[in-house]
PDB file of C-alpha atoms and ligand atoms in Angstrom:
ATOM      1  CA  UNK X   1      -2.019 -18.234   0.155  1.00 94.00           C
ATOM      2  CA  UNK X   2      -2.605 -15.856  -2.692  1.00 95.00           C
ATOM      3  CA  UNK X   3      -5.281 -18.121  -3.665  1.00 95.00           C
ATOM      4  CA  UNK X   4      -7.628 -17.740  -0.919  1.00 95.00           C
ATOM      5  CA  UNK X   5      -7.941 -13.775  -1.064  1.00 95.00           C
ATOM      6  CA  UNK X   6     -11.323 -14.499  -2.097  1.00 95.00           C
ATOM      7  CA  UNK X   7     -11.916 -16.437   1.620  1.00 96.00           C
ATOM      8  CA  UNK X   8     -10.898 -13.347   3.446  1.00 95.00           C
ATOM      9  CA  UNK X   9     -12.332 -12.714   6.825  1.00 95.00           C
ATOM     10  CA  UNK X  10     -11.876  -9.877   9.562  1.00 94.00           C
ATOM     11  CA  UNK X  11     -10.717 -10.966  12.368  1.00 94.00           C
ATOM     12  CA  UNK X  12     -10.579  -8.397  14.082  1.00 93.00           C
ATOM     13  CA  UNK X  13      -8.939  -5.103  15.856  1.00 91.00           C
ATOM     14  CA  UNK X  14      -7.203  -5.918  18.889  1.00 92.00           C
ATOM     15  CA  UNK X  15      -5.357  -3.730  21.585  1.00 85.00           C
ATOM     16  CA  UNK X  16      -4.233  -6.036  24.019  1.00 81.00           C
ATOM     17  CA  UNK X  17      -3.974  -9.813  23.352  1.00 90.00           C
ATOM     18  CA  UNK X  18      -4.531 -11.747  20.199  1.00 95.00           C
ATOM     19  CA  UNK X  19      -6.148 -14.489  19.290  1.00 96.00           C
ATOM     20  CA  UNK X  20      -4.395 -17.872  18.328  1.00 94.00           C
ATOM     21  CA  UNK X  21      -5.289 -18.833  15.143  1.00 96.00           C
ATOM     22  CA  UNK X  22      -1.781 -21.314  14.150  1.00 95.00           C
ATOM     23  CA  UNK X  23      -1.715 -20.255  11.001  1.00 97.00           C
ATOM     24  CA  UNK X  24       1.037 -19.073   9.283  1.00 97.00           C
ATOM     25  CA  UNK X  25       1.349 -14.638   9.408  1.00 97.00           C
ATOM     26  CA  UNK X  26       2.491 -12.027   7.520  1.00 97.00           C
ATOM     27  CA  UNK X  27       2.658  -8.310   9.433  1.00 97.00           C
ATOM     28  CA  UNK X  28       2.835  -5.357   7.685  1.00 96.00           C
ATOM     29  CA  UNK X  29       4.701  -2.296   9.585  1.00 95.00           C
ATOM     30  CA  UNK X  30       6.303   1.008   8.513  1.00 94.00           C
ATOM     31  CA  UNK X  31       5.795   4.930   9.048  1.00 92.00           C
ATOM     32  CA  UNK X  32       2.216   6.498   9.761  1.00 88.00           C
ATOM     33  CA  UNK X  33       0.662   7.413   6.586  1.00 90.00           C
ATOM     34  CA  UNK X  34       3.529   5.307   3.981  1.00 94.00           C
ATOM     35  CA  UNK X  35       0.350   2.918   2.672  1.00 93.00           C
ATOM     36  CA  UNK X  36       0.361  -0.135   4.904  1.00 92.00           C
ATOM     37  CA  UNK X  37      -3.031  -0.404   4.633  1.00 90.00           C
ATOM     38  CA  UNK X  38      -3.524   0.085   1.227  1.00 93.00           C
ATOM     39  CA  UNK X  39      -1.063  -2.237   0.180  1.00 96.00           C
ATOM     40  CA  UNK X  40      -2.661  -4.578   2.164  1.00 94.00           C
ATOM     41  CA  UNK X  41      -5.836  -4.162   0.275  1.00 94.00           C
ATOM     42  CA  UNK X  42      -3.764  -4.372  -3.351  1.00 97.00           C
ATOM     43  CA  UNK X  43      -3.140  -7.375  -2.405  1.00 97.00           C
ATOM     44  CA  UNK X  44      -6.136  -8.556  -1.133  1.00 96.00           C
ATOM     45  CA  UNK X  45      -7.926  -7.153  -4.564  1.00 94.00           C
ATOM     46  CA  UNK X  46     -10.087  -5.144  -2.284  1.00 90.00           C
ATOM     47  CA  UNK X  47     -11.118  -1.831  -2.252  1.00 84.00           C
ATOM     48  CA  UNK X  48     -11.341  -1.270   1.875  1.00 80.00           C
ATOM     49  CA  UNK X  49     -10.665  -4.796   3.541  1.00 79.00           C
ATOM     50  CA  UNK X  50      -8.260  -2.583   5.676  1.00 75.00           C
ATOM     51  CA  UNK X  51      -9.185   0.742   6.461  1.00 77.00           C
ATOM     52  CA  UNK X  52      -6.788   3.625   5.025  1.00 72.00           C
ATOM     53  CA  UNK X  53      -6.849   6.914   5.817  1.00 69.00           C
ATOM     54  CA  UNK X  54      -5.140  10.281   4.682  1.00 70.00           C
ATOM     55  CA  UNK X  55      -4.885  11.321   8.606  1.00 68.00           C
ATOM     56  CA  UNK X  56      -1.999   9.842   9.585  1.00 64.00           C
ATOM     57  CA  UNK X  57      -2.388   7.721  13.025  1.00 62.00           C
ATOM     58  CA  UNK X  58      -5.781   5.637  11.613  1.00 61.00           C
ATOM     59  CA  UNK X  59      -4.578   2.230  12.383  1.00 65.00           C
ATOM     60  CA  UNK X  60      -3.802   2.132  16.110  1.00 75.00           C
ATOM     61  CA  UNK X  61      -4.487  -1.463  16.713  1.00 87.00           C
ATOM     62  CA  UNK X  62      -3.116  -4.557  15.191  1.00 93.00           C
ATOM     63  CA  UNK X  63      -5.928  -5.572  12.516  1.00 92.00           C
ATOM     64  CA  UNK X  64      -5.964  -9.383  11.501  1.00 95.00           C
ATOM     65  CA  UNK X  65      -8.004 -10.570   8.317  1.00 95.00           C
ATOM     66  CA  UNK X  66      -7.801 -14.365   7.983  1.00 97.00           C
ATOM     67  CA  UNK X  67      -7.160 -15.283   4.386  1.00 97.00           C
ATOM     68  CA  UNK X  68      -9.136 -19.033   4.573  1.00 97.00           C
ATOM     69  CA  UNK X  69      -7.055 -21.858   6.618  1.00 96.00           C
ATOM     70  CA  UNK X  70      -3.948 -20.282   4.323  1.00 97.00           C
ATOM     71  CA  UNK X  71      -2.760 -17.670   6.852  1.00 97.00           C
ATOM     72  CA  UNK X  72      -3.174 -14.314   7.925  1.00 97.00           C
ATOM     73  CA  UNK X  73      -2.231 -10.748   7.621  1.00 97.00           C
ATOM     74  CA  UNK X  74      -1.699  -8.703  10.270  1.00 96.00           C
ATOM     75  CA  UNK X  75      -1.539  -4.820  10.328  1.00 93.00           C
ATOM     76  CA  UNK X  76       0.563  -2.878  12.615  1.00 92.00           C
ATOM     77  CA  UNK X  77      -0.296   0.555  14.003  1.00 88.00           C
ATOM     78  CA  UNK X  78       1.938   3.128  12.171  1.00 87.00           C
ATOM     79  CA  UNK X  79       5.190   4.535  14.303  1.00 83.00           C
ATOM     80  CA  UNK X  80       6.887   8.158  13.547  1.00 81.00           C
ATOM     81  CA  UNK X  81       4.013  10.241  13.503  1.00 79.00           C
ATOM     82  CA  UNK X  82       5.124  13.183  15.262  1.00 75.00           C
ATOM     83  CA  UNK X  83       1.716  15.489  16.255  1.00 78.00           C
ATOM     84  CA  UNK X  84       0.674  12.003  18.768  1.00 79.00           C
ATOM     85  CA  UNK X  85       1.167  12.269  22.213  1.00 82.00           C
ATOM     86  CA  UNK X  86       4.747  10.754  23.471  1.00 85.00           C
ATOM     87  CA  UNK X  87       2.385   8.530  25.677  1.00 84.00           C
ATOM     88  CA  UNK X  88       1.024   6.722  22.406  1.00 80.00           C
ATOM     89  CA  UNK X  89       4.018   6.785  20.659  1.00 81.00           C
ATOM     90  CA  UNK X  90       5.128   5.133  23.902  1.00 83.00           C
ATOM     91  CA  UNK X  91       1.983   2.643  23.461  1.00 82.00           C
ATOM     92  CA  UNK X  92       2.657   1.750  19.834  1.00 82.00           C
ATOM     93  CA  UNK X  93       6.246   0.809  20.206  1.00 84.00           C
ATOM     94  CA  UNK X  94       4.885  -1.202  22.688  1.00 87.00           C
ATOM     95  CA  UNK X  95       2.092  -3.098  20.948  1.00 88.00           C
ATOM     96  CA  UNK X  96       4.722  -3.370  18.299  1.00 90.00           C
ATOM     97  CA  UNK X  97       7.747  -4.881  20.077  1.00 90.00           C
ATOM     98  CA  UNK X  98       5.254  -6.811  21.898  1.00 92.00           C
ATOM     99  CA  UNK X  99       3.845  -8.150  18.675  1.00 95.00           C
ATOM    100  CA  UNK X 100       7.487  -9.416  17.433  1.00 94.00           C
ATOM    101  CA  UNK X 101       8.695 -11.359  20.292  1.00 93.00           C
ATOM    102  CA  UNK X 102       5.531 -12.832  21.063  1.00 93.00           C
ATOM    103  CA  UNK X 103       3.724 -14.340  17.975  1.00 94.00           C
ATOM    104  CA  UNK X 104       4.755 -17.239  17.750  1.00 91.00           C
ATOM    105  CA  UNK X 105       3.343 -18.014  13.862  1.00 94.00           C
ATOM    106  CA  UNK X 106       4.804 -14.996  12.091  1.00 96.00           C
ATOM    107  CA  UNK X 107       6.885 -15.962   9.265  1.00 96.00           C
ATOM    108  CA  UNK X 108       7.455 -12.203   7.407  1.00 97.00           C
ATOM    109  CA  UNK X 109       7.289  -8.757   8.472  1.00 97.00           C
ATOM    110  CA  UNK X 110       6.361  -7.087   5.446  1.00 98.00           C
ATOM    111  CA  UNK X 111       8.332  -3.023   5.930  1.00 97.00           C
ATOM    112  CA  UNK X 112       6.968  -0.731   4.118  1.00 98.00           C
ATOM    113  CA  UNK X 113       9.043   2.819   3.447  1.00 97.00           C
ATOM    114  CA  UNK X 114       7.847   6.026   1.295  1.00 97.00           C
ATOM    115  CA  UNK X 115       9.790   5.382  -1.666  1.00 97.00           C
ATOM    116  CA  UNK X 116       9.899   9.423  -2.268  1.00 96.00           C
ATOM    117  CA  UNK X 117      11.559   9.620   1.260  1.00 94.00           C
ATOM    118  CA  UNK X 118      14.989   9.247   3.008  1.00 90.00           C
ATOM    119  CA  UNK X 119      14.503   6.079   5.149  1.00 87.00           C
ATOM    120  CA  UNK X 120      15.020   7.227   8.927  1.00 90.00           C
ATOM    121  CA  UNK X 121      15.963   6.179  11.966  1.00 91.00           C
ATOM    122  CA  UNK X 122      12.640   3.934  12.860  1.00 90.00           C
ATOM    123  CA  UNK X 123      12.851   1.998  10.050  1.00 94.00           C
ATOM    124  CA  UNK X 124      16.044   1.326  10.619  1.00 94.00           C
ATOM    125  CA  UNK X 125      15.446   0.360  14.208  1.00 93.00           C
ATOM    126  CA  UNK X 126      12.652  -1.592  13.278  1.00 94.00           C
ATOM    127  CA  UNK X 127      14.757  -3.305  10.914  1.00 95.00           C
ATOM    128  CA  UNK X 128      17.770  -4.080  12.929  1.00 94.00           C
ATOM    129  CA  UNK X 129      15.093  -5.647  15.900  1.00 93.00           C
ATOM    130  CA  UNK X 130      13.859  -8.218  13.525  1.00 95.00           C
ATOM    131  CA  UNK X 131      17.727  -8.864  12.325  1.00 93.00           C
ATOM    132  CA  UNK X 132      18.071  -9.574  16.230  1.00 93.00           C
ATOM    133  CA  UNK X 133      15.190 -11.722  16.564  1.00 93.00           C
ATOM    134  CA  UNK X 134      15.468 -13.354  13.180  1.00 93.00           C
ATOM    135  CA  UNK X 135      12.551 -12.473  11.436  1.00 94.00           C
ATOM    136  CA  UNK X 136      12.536 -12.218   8.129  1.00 95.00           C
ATOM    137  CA  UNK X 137      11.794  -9.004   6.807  1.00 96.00           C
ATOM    138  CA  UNK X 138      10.856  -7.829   3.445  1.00 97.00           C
ATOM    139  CA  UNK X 139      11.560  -3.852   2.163  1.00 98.00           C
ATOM    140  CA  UNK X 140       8.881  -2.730  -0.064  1.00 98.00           C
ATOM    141  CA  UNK X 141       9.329   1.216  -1.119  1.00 98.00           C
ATOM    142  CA  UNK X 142       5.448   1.974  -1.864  1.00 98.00           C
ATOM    143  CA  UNK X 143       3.827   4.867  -3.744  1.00 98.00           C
ATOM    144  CA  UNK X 144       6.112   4.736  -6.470  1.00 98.00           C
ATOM    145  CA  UNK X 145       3.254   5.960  -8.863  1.00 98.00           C
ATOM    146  CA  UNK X 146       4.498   9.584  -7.222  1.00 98.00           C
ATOM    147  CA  UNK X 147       8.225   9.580  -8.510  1.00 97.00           C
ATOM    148  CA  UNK X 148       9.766  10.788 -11.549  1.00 96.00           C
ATOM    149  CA  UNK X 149      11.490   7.874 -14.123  1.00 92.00           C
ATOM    150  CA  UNK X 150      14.351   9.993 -13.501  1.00 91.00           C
ATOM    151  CA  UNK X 151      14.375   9.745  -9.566  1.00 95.00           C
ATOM    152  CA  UNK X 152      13.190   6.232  -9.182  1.00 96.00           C
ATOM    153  CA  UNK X 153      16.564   4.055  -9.624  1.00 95.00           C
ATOM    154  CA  UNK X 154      18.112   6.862  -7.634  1.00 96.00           C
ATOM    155  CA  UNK X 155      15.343   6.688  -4.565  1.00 97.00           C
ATOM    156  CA  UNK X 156      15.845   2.834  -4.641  1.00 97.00           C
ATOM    157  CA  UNK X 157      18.918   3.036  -4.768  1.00 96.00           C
ATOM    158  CA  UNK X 158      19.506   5.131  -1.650  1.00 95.00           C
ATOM    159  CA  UNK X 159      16.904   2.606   0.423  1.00 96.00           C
ATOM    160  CA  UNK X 160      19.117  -0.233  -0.204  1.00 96.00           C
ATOM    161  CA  UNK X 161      22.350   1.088   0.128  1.00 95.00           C
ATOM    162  CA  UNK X 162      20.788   2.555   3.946  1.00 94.00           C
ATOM    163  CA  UNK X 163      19.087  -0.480   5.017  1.00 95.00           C
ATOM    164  CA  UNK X 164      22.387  -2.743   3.069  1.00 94.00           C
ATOM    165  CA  UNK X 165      19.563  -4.912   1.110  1.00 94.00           C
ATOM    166  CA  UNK X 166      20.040  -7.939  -0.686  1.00 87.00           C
ATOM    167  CA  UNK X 167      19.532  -7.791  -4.562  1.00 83.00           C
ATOM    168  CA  UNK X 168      16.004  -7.436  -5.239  1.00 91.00           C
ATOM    169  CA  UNK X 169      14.840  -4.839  -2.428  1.00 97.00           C
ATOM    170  CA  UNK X 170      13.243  -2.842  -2.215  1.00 97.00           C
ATOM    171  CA  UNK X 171      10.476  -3.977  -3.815  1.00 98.00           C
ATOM    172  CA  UNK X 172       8.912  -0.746  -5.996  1.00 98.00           C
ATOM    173  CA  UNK X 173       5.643  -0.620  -5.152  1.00 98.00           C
ATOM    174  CA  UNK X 174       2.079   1.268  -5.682  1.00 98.00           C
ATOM    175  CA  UNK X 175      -1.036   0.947  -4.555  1.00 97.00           C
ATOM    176  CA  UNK X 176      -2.266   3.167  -7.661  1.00 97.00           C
ATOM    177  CA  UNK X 177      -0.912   1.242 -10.648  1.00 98.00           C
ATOM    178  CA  UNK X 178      -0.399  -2.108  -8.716  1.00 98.00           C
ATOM    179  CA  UNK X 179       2.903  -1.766  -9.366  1.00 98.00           C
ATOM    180  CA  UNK X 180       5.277  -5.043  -7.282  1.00 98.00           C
ATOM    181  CA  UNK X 181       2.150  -6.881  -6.333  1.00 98.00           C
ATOM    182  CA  UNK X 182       2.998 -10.452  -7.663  1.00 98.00           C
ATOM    183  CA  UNK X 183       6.700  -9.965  -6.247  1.00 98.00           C
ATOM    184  CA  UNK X 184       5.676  -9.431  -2.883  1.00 98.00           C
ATOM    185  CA  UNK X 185       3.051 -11.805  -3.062  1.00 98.00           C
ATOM    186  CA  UNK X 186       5.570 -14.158  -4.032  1.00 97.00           C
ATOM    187  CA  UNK X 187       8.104 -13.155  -1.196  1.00 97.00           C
ATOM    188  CA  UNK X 188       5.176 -13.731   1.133  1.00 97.00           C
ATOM    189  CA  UNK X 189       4.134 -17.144  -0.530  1.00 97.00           C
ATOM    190  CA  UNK X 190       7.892 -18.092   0.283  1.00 95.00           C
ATOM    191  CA  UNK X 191       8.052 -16.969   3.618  1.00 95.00           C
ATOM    192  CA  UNK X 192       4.406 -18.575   4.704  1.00 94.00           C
ATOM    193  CA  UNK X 193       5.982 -21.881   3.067  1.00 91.00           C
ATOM    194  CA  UNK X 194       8.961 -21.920   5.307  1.00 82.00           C
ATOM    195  CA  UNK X 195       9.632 -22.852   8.784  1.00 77.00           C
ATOM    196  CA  UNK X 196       8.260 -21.646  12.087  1.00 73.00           C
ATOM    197  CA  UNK X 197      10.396 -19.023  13.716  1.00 68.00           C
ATOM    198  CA  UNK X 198       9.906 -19.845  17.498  1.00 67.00           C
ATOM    199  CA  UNK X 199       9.669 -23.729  19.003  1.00 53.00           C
ATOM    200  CA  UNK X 200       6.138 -23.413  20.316  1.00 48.00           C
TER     201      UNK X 200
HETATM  202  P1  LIG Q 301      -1.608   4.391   9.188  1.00 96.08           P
HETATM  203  O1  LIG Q 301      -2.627   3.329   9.345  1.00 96.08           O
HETATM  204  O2  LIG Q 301      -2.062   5.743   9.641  1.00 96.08           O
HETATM  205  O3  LIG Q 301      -0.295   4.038   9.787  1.00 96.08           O
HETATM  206  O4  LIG Q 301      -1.358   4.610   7.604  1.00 96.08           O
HETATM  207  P2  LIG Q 301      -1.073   3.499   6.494  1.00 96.08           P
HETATM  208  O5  LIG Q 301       0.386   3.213   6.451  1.00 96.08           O
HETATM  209  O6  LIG Q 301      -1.978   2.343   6.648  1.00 96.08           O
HETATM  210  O7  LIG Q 301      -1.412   4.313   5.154  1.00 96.08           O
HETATM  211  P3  LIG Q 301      -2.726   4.230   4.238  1.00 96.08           P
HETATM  212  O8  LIG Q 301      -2.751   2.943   3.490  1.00 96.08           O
HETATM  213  O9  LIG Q 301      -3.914   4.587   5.037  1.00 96.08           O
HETATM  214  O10 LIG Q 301      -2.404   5.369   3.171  1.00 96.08           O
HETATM  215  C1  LIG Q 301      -2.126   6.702   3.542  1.00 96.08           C
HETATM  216  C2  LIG Q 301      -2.370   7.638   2.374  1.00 96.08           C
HETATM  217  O11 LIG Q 301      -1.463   7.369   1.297  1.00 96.08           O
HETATM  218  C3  LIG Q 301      -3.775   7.514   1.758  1.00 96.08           C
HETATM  219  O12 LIG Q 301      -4.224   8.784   1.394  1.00 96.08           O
HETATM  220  C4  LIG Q 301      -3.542   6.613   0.537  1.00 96.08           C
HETATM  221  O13 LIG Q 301      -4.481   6.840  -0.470  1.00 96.08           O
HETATM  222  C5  LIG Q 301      -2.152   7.044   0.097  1.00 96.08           C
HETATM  223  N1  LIG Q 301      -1.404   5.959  -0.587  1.00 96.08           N
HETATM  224  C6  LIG Q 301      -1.161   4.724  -0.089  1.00 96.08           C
HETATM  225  N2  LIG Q 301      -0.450   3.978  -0.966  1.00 96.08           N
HETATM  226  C7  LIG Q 301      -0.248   4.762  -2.063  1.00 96.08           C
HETATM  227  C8  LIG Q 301       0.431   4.548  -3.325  1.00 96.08           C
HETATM  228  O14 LIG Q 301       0.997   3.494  -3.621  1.00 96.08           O
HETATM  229  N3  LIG Q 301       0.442   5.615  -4.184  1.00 96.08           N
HETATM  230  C9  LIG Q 301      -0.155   6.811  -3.899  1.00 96.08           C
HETATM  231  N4  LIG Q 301      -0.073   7.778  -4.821  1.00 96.08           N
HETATM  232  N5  LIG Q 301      -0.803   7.025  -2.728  1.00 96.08           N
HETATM  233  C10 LIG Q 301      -0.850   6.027  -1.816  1.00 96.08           C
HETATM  234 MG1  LIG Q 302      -3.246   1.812   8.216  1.00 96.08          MG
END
């Protein structure tokens, strides 16, 4: 997959249904503002293939950019941004849960958490609904770049011990220095490799 970032094409921003394209998918989810969409473009080697945004909230609908006939990455509005109305909190949680039980091709959801941050309560929600459903998730703790040597093992630390992680997640990551780019590429070359989740 990671070779055809060079065949990448929008598919587009959707609100209500999605397109079908049977292709293995990767979604990328986590707090308003944490750096789903840049991480998305680090590892797409693009400067704005996804559009970030220092306002949190930018993303509201799920994004998809088609990486060749390889697969696709899809970006999921941000959740936990607190100055929205409760009636689009109400609609992203929607779109989101919607998302999960529905898409049939999705092999990973990529969650991303603010390294710098205690995890909270959505993440861990968000977490524990993909346990249910059994996705397979991935914890990445971005913007790394931002933390002190000395804070760093303790940060990670605290993310996995919260979220009880296997060995090996989080994965420290930063859109800056490009910090944990070939190991999540490689968790997501694993996942798109494996089986379907849902008997289509
Ligand atoms: P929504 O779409 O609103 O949910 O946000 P998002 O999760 O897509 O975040 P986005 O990628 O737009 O980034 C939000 C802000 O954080 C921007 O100002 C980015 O420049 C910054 N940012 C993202 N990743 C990193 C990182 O790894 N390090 C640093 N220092 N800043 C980052
Ligand atoms: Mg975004």
């Amino acid at each position: 997959m990671r070779k055809a970032i060079h065949q990448l094409h929008f598919e587009g921003s959707f609100h209500g249904e999605l397109p079908e394209l049977g292709l293995p998918e990767i979604a990328f989810a986590g707090r308003s503002n944490v750096g789903k969409s840049s991480a998305l473009n680090t590892l797409l080697q693009r400067k704005r293939a996804a559009r970030t945004s220092s306002t949190p909230g930018r993303t509201q609908a799920i994004n998809l950019f088609r990486l060749g006939d390889a697969g696709v990455f899809a970006d999921l509005p941000g959740y936990g941004f607190a100055k929205v109305p409760q009636h689009v909190k109400d609609k992203w949680k929607q779109t989101i849960e919607s998302y999960l039980s529905t898409r049939e091709q999705l092999r990973l959801v990529v969650v991303l958490v603010d390294a710098r941050r205690k995890p909270t309560a959505l993440d861990g929600q968000l977490l524990w609904a993909l346990v249910e459903q059994s996705i397979p998730s991935l914890v990445v703790a971005t913007k790394v770049d931002k933390l002190k040597r000395s804070q760093r093992g303790k940060q990670l630390a605290q993310i996995r011990r919260e979220f009880q992680l296997t060995k090996g997640q989080p994965i420290a990551f930063s859109s800056v220095t490009k910090e944990g780019r070939d190991a999540v590429w490689d968790a997501i070359e694993a996942a798109a490799a494996g089986p379907t989740l849902r008997r289509v």
